[in-house]
Short mmCIF file of C-alpha atoms in Angstrom, two decimals:
data_model
loop_
_atom_site.label_atom_id
_atom_site.label_comp_id
_atom_site.label_asym_id
_atom_site.label_seq_id
_atom_site.Cartn_x
_atom_site.Cartn_y
_atom_site.Cartn_z
CA MET A 1 0.00 0.00 0.00
CA ALA A 2 1.35 3.40 -0.96
CA GLU A 3 2.30 5.70 1.89
CA GLU A 4 -0.23 8.47 2.45
CA ARG A 5 1.21 11.85 1.51
CA PRO A 6 0.02 14.75 3.67
CA GLY A 7 -2.00 17.35 1.81
CA VAL A 8 -3.04 20.92 2.47
CA TRP A 9 -6.56 21.73 3.62
CA PHE A 10 -8.35 24.69 2.05
CA GLY A 11 -11.52 26.44 3.16
CA PHE A 12 -13.86 29.11 1.85
CA GLY A 13 -17.29 30.55 2.58
CA PHE A 14 -19.00 32.33 5.46
CA CYS A 15 -16.74 32.43 8.50
CA GLY A 16 -18.56 34.83 10.81
CA PHE A 17 -18.06 32.53 13.81
CA GLY A 18 -14.44 31.69 13.05
CA GLN A 19 -15.37 28.22 11.78
CA GLU A 20 -12.19 27.99 9.75
CA LEU A 21 -9.60 27.01 12.34
CA GLY A 22 -7.29 29.90 13.12
CA SER A 23 -9.00 32.31 10.72
CA GLY A 24 -10.50 34.70 13.28
CA ARG A 25 -14.08 36.02 13.20
CA GLY A 26 -16.39 38.29 11.31
CA HIS A 27 -15.34 37.78 7.70
CA GLN A 28 -16.02 35.75 4.60
CA VAL A 29 -13.42 33.66 2.81
CA HIS A 30 -14.00 34.44 -0.87
CA SER A 31 -11.24 32.31 -2.37
CA PRO A 32 -9.82 28.90 -1.37
CA SER A 33 -7.25 29.58 1.32
CA PRO A 34 -5.11 27.14 3.34
CA LEU A 35 -6.36 26.42 6.83
CA ARG A 36 -3.98 27.75 9.43
CA ALA A 37 -4.14 24.38 11.16
CA GLY A 38 -1.55 23.15 8.64
CA VAL A 39 -1.00 19.65 7.28
CA ASP A 40 -1.72 17.93 10.61
CA VAL A 41 -5.48 17.82 9.92
CA CYS A 42 -6.72 14.48 8.57
CA CYS A 43 -10.50 15.02 8.51
CA VAL A 44 -13.02 17.82 8.93
CA SER A 45 -16.72 17.91 9.84
CA ALA A 46 -18.69 21.14 9.92
CA SER A 47 -22.00 22.31 11.26
CA TRP A 48 -23.52 25.74 10.64
CA SER A 49 -21.65 27.66 13.31
CA TYR A 50 -18.64 25.52 14.20
CA THR A 51 -16.23 22.99 12.74
CA ALA A 52 -14.57 19.88 14.19
CA PHE A 53 -11.00 19.17 13.02
CA VAL A 54 -9.31 15.81 13.70
CA THR A 55 -5.53 15.69 13.50
CA ARG A 56 -3.37 12.78 12.49
CA GLY A 57 -2.22 12.61 16.10
CA GLY A 58 -5.77 11.78 17.22
CA ARG A 59 -6.74 15.19 18.59
CA VAL A 60 -10.13 16.77 17.88
CA GLU A 61 -10.34 20.57 17.97
CA LEU A 62 -13.48 22.71 17.72
CA SER A 63 -13.47 26.14 16.10
CA GLY A 64 -16.31 28.64 15.71
CA SER A 65 -19.25 29.36 18.00
CA VAL A 66 -17.99 26.65 20.36
CA SER A 67 -14.47 25.65 21.34
CA GLY A 68 -12.77 22.72 22.98
CA ALA A 69 -10.31 19.92 22.34
CA ALA A 70 -9.70 16.31 23.31
CA GLY A 71 -7.15 13.61 22.54
CA GLY A 72 -7.37 9.96 21.61
CA CYS A 73 -9.91 10.48 18.79
CA ARG A 74 -10.40 8.60 15.53
CA ASP A 75 -13.24 10.57 13.98
CA ALA A 76 -15.76 13.35 14.70
CA TRP A 77 -19.15 14.36 13.27
CA ALA A 78 -20.57 17.83 13.95
CA SER A 79 -24.15 19.11 13.97
CA GLU A 80 -25.76 22.08 15.70
CA GLY A 81 -27.47 19.91 18.29
CA LEU A 82 -24.88 17.18 18.80
CA LEU A 83 -21.18 16.46 18.48
CA LEU A 84 -20.27 12.80 17.96
CA VAL A 85 -16.72 11.67 18.70
CA LEU A 86 -15.25 8.23 18.06
CA ARG A 87 -12.44 7.69 20.55
CA ALA A 88 -9.78 5.01 20.45
CA GLY A 89 -10.22 2.12 22.85
CA PRO A 90 -8.16 -0.91 23.81
CA GLY A 91 -7.24 -2.96 20.77
CA PRO A 92 -9.63 -2.65 17.83
CA GLU A 93 -12.50 -1.42 20.01
CA ALA A 94 -13.69 2.19 20.00
CA LEU A 95 -15.88 4.35 22.21
CA LEU A 96 -18.59 6.46 20.61
CA GLN A 97 -19.53 9.57 22.62
CA ALA A 98 -22.31 12.09 22.05
CA TRP A 99 -21.62 15.58 23.44
CA ALA A 100 -23.50 18.85 23.60
CA PRO A 101 -21.42 21.13 21.33
CA ASP A 102 -21.17 23.85 24.00
CA SER A 103 -19.74 21.37 26.52
CA ALA A 104 -16.24 22.01 25.13
CA LEU A 105 -15.74 18.22 25.46
CA ARG A 106 -15.51 18.57 29.24
CA GLY A 107 -17.32 16.63 31.93
CA GLU A 108 -19.47 13.65 31.02
CA PRO A 109 -20.91 12.98 27.54
CA LEU A 110 -24.65 12.86 26.96
CA TRP A 111 -24.36 9.26 25.82
CA ALA A 112 -21.64 6.67 25.16
CA HIS A 113 -21.50 3.32 23.39
CA ASN A 114 -18.75 0.73 22.94
CA VAL A 115 -18.16 -0.15 19.28
CA VAL A 116 -16.60 -3.49 18.39
CA PRO A 117 -15.60 -3.87 14.71
CA GLU A 118 -16.77 -7.00 12.98
CA ALA A 119 -14.31 -9.71 12.08
CA LYS A 120 -13.71 -10.56 8.44
CA GLY A 121 -16.49 -12.73 7.12
CA GLU A 122 -17.00 -15.02 4.19
CA ASP A 123 -20.00 -13.00 3.05
CA ASP A 124 -17.97 -9.79 2.82
CA PRO A 125 -16.80 -8.86 -0.69
CA GLY A 126 -13.09 -9.65 -0.86
CA GLY A 127 -13.23 -10.96 2.68
CA GLU A 128 -12.74 -7.47 4.08
CA ALA A 129 -14.22 -6.27 7.33
CA GLN A 130 -16.81 -3.55 6.89
CA THR A 131 -15.56 -0.07 7.72
CA GLY A 132 -16.87 3.42 7.29
CA ARG A 133 -16.71 7.03 8.39
CA LEU A 134 -19.16 8.62 10.79
CA PRO A 135 -22.13 8.65 10.83
CA LEU A 136 -21.56 5.02 9.72
CA LEU A 137 -19.99 3.04 12.55
CA PRO A 138 -16.91 0.87 12.01
CA CYS A 139 -19.00 -2.27 12.46
CA ALA A 140 -21.09 -1.16 9.44
CA ARG A 141 -24.15 -2.67 11.09
CA ALA A 142 -25.29 0.59 12.69
CA TYR A 143 -25.14 4.34 12.31
CA VAL A 144 -25.56 7.40 14.49
CA THR A 145 -27.94 10.36 14.22
CA PRO A 146 -28.14 13.75 15.96
CA ARG A 147 -31.51 12.82 17.48
CA PRO A 148 -32.30 10.10 20.03
CA PRO A 149 -31.94 7.21 19.76
CA PHE A 150 -28.42 8.15 18.70
CA TYR A 151 -27.46 4.56 17.84
CA ARG A 152 -29.56 2.91 15.13
CA PRO A 153 -28.96 -0.62 13.82
CA LEU A 154 -29.08 -1.58 10.16
CA ALA A 155 -30.66 -4.73 8.75
CA PRO A 156 -28.19 -7.65 8.67
CA GLU A 157 -28.49 -8.00 4.89
CA LEU A 158 -27.24 -4.43 4.32
CA ARG A 159 -23.46 -4.45 3.89
CA ALA A 160 -22.86 -0.72 4.20
CA ARG A 161 -19.89 1.03 2.62
CA GLN A 162 -21.00 4.65 3.08
CA LEU A 163 -23.90 6.37 4.83
CA GLU A 164 -24.84 10.04 4.63
CA LEU A 165 -27.53 11.99 6.47
CA GLY A 166 -29.62 14.87 5.13
CA ALA A 167 -31.94 17.04 7.18
CA GLU A 168 -34.74 14.46 7.00
CA HIS A 169 -33.38 11.49 5.05
CA ALA A 170 -30.52 9.00 4.83
CA LEU A 171 -28.58 7.52 1.90
CA LEU A 172 -26.68 4.24 2.09
CA LEU A 173 -24.19 2.85 -0.42
CA ASP A 174 -23.75 -0.89 -0.01
CA ALA A 175 -20.75 -3.09 -0.73
CA ALA A 176 -22.11 -3.95 -4.19
CA GLY A 177 -22.47 -0.28 -5.19
CA GLN A 178 -26.26 -0.14 -4.85
CA VAL A 179 -28.01 2.86 -3.25
CA PHE A 180 -30.71 2.73 -0.57
CA SER A 181 -32.66 5.66 0.89
CA TRP A 182 -35.16 6.21 3.69
CA GLY A 183 -36.64 8.92 5.88
CA GLY A 184 -38.66 11.97 4.84
CA GLY A 185 -39.49 12.30 1.15
CA ARG A 186 -41.59 15.45 0.84
CA HIS A 187 -38.99 17.09 -1.42
CA GLY A 188 -38.33 14.02 -3.57
CA GLN A 189 -34.99 13.47 -1.84
CA LEU A 190 -35.49 9.69 -1.59
CA GLY A 191 -35.47 9.21 -5.37
CA HIS A 192 -38.35 6.72 -5.54
CA GLY A 193 -40.60 8.90 -7.70
CA THR A 194 -42.97 9.94 -4.92
CA LEU A 195 -43.02 12.45 -2.06
CA GLU A 196 -43.84 9.78 0.52
CA ALA A 197 -41.66 8.89 3.50
CA GLU A 198 -39.94 5.51 3.82
CA LEU A 199 -39.46 4.05 7.28
CA GLU A 200 -36.93 1.41 6.19
CA PRO A 201 -34.05 1.45 3.68
CA ARG A 202 -35.43 1.00 0.17
CA LEU A 203 -33.37 0.22 -2.93
CA LEU A 204 -33.38 2.93 -5.61
CA GLU A 205 -34.83 0.94 -8.48
CA ALA A 206 -33.98 3.67 -10.99
CA LEU A 207 -30.26 3.05 -10.32
CA GLN A 208 -30.44 -0.73 -10.01
CA GLY A 209 -27.76 -2.39 -12.12
CA LEU A 210 -25.52 0.69 -12.06
CA THR A 211 -22.52 0.46 -9.74
CA MET A 212 -22.11 3.59 -7.62
CA ALA A 213 -18.89 4.72 -5.96
CA GLU A 214 -20.02 7.74 -3.88
CA VAL A 215 -23.18 9.15 -2.32
CA ALA A 216 -23.89 12.51 -0.69
CA ALA A 217 -26.95 13.95 1.03
CA GLY A 218 -27.76 17.65 1.15
CA GLY A 219 -30.48 19.14 3.31
CA TRP A 220 -33.24 17.94 0.98
CA HIS A 221 -31.41 16.66 -2.10
CA SER A 222 -29.24 13.69 -2.96
CA VAL A 223 -26.34 12.94 -5.30
CA CYS A 224 -24.39 9.84 -6.27
CA VAL A 225 -21.43 9.18 -8.56
CA SER A 226 -21.03 5.97 -10.54
CA GLU A 227 -17.79 4.05 -10.94
CA THR A 228 -17.60 5.38 -14.50
CA GLY A 229 -17.84 9.01 -13.33
CA ASP A 230 -21.50 9.75 -14.07
CA ILE A 231 -23.48 12.01 -11.69
CA TYR A 232 -27.07 11.30 -10.70
CA ILE A 233 -28.96 13.93 -8.71
CA TRP A 234 -32.49 14.30 -7.32
CA GLY A 235 -34.64 16.01 -4.69
CA TRP A 236 -35.33 19.68 -3.97
CA ASN A 237 -34.15 22.29 -6.45
CA GLU A 238 -35.21 25.48 -4.65
CA SER A 239 -31.75 27.06 -4.98
CA GLY A 240 -30.53 25.29 -8.09
CA GLN A 241 -28.72 22.65 -6.05
CA LEU A 242 -29.66 20.09 -8.72
CA ALA A 243 -28.19 22.23 -11.52
CA LEU A 244 -31.64 22.25 -13.14
CA PRO A 245 -33.70 25.35 -14.07
CA THR A 246 -34.86 27.06 -10.90
CA ARG A 247 -37.44 29.68 -9.97
CA ASN A 248 -35.23 32.65 -9.17
CA LEU A 249 -33.41 32.47 -12.52
CA ALA A 250 -36.73 32.33 -14.37
CA GLU A 251 -38.09 35.26 -12.36
CA ASP A 252 -34.91 37.21 -13.11
CA GLY A 253 -35.81 36.86 -16.78
CA GLU A 254 -32.84 34.71 -17.70
CA THR A 255 -33.20 32.42 -20.70
CA VAL A 256 -33.89 28.80 -19.78
CA ALA A 257 -32.93 25.97 -22.13
CA ARG A 258 -35.81 24.77 -24.24
CA GLU A 259 -34.79 21.17 -23.49
CA ALA A 260 -36.02 21.67 -19.92
CA THR A 261 -39.63 21.52 -21.10
CA GLY A 262 -41.01 18.01 -20.83
CA LEU A 263 -38.98 17.04 -17.76
CA ASN A 264 -42.33 16.25 -16.15
CA GLU A 265 -42.33 12.99 -18.11
CA ASP A 266 -39.86 11.51 -15.62
CA GLY A 267 -41.86 12.61 -12.61
CA SER A 268 -40.25 15.98 -11.91
CA GLN A 269 -42.47 18.85 -10.87
CA VAL A 270 -42.21 21.45 -13.63
CA LYS A 271 -43.66 24.90 -13.10
CA ARG A 272 -43.59 27.97 -15.34
CA THR A 273 -42.82 31.55 -14.58
CA GLY A 274 -41.09 34.43 -16.33
CA ARG A 275 -40.50 34.35 -20.12
CA VAL A 276 -38.06 32.77 -22.53
CA GLU A 277 -36.87 34.48 -25.70
CA ASP A 278 -39.98 33.71 -27.75
CA GLY A 279 -42.30 34.97 -25.01
CA ALA A 280 -43.38 31.53 -23.76
CA PRO A 281 -43.40 30.93 -19.99
CA ALA A 282 -40.01 29.71 -18.76
CA PRO A 283 -40.03 26.30 -17.02
CA PHE A 284 -38.30 25.57 -13.75
CA ILE A 285 -37.86 22.39 -11.74
CA ALA A 286 -39.08 22.57 -8.15
CA VAL A 287 -38.72 18.88 -7.25
CA GLN A 288 -36.98 16.03 -9.08
CA PRO A 289 -38.18 12.81 -7.39
CA PHE A 290 -36.25 10.44 -9.72
CA PRO A 291 -32.45 10.38 -10.22
CA ALA A 292 -31.52 12.59 -13.17
CA LEU A 293 -28.27 12.17 -15.11
CA LEU A 294 -26.18 15.35 -14.92
CA ASP A 295 -23.44 16.20 -17.42
CA LEU A 296 -20.51 18.34 -16.34
CA PRO A 297 -19.00 20.81 -18.81
CA LEU A 298 -16.50 19.34 -21.28
CA GLY A 299 -17.72 15.84 -20.44
CA SER A 300 -15.68 15.65 -17.24
CA ASP A 301 -15.88 12.49 -15.11
CA ALA A 302 -16.66 12.90 -11.41
CA VAL A 303 -14.80 11.08 -8.63
CA LYS A 304 -15.99 12.81 -5.44
CA VAL A 305 -19.19 14.59 -4.43
CA SER A 306 -20.23 16.64 -1.40
CA CYS A 307 -23.36 18.59 -0.47
CA GLY A 308 -24.26 21.48 1.76
CA SER A 309 -27.85 22.09 2.72
CA ARG A 310 -28.61 23.79 -0.60
CA HIS A 311 -25.50 23.52 -2.73
CA THR A 312 -23.41 20.79 -4.36
CA ALA A 313 -19.69 20.30 -5.06
CA VAL A 314 -18.03 17.75 -7.35
CA VAL A 315 -14.38 16.93 -7.99
CA THR A 316 -13.41 15.49 -11.38
CA ARG A 317 -10.74 12.97 -12.33
CA THR A 318 -8.61 15.80 -13.72
CA GLY A 319 -8.70 17.73 -10.44
CA GLU A 320 -11.36 20.36 -11.17
CA LEU A 321 -13.86 21.39 -8.52
CA TYR A 322 -17.37 22.33 -9.72
CA THR A 323 -19.99 23.89 -7.45
CA TRP A 324 -23.58 25.03 -7.90
CA GLY A 325 -26.62 25.99 -5.85
CA TRP A 326 -27.12 28.57 -3.13
CA ASP A 327 -24.12 30.83 -2.67
CA GLN A 328 -25.19 33.43 -0.14
CA PRO A 329 -22.85 34.41 1.19
CA THR A 330 -19.96 32.90 -0.79
CA GLN A 331 -19.89 29.29 0.27
CA LYS A 332 -19.48 28.64 -3.44
CA VAL A 333 -16.77 31.32 -3.75
CA THR A 334 -18.15 32.85 -6.95
CA GLY A 335 -20.70 35.19 -5.41
CA GLU A 336 -22.82 34.75 -8.55
CA LYS A 337 -26.32 33.34 -9.06
CA LYS A 338 -25.07 30.33 -10.96
CA LYS A 339 -27.40 27.33 -10.94
CA THR A 340 -25.33 25.27 -13.36
CA PRO A 341 -21.99 23.55 -12.66
CA HIS A 342 -19.37 26.27 -12.39
CA CYS A 343 -15.66 25.51 -12.11
CA ILE A 344 -14.13 27.58 -9.34
CA PHE A 345 -10.87 25.80 -8.61
CA LEU A 346 -8.52 24.27 -11.14
CA LYS A 347 -5.77 21.71 -10.88
CA CYS A 348 -3.18 21.48 -8.15
CA ILE A 349 0.37 20.49 -9.00
CA THR A 350 -0.60 16.81 -8.91
CA GLY A 351 -3.86 17.39 -10.75
CA GLN A 352 -5.77 15.62 -8.00
CA LEU A 353 -8.10 16.78 -5.24
CA ARG A 354 -9.95 14.91 -2.54
CA LEU A 355 -13.24 15.75 -0.87
CA PRO A 356 -13.20 13.45 2.16
CA TRP A 357 -15.48 15.75 4.12
CA HIS A 358 -19.20 16.04 3.69
CA GLN A 359 -20.67 19.43 4.63
CA ARG A 360 -23.71 18.13 6.47
CA ASN A 361 -26.90 20.17 6.61
CA CYS A 362 -25.14 23.53 6.55
CA ASP A 363 -26.47 26.63 4.83
CA LEU A 364 -23.68 29.00 5.76
CA ASP A 365 -20.31 27.54 6.56
CA VAL A 366 -16.77 27.06 5.44
CA LEU A 367 -16.39 24.47 2.68
CA CYS A 368 -13.23 22.45 3.24
CA PHE A 369 -11.34 20.20 0.89
CA GLN A 370 -7.84 18.77 0.73
CA SER A 371 -5.33 18.92 -2.09
CA ALA A 372 -2.98 16.06 -2.72
CA GLU A 373 -0.03 18.42 -2.43
CA LYS A 374 0.56 22.06 -1.63
CA PRO A 375 -0.23 23.90 -4.89
CA ALA A 376 1.74 26.72 -6.38
CA ALA A 377 -0.04 30.07 -6.14
CA ASN A 378 -0.52 30.39 -9.88
CA HIS A 379 -2.41 27.08 -10.00
CA LEU A 380 -5.31 28.54 -8.03
CA ASN A 381 -8.04 30.07 -10.16
CA THR A 382 -11.38 31.46 -9.05
#
């Protein structure tokens, strides 16, 4: 296995609480800038008003509206109501703790649970033990949520590889690359073609037979990336987070592609407002309840995807970062009302970027990503 090479973490967006570690307070980060925490950071999880940074030495540090630090940590997951920390235990065991964010990680946690990773099994693909990042537990048979009960088991037949939480729904990627969703569906975020809720994980039939490599959940929208680099996106489009025609662009009088008419044939809710060039009402997509195939400019292939509450970010194989959706104020850097994929950050020296962090349920926060190496200044373009 190749030795992991430390990268440089970058952040941008609203930073009024000092969410970007070491950045101070009361300003916005308009362009990708290195976090002052340096190369020691190995993972980041952000809520609306604070961010949790985990270092390679096992230390978790909080920055923003709350502060605090603790050692002996493997992973952390931040939300406004709850901070989850996975701490190292004896041997392969780990201790999951749920803290009130304003506790500064002092005193006693609200809740704690011992986590014992599963042994390698014959039914595991490749004979590998199931692992995952929070909110998926290392045993891959359970996950955690910011609301009681914090610990929730998964059905034995689900071999989870990745699990992401939206504001009201959950997405699970299994070991075979199939996608399951459950929870609230009133914005079409489950992808089953209806607005109904699902109490148990349900396979996305529209994607059955396609092998997926990544999933991401926004507040009320969902995205997945296939092994071949295709992007599928569905759910709420109120701010253009699906990169489909949206209300505010139509009301601003901007021209909407004629191809957008007829999207109601696949179940999407199409409404009309404003005017296109020939005077006909301009269509916009309010809800897309089925997965829709999204093409990036120049036919780029995606490798990583991440969502905020109402915006989306994708990294391509050639190291380009595309963002779209709500950008007030500046969590997409551009400051423009762009509802289509817009490249805001080009290649690093290595031509590779990683998005290991998922910006969970955040409207205004610093977006963080990691480059494979420290880039030269003239390789940064906004």
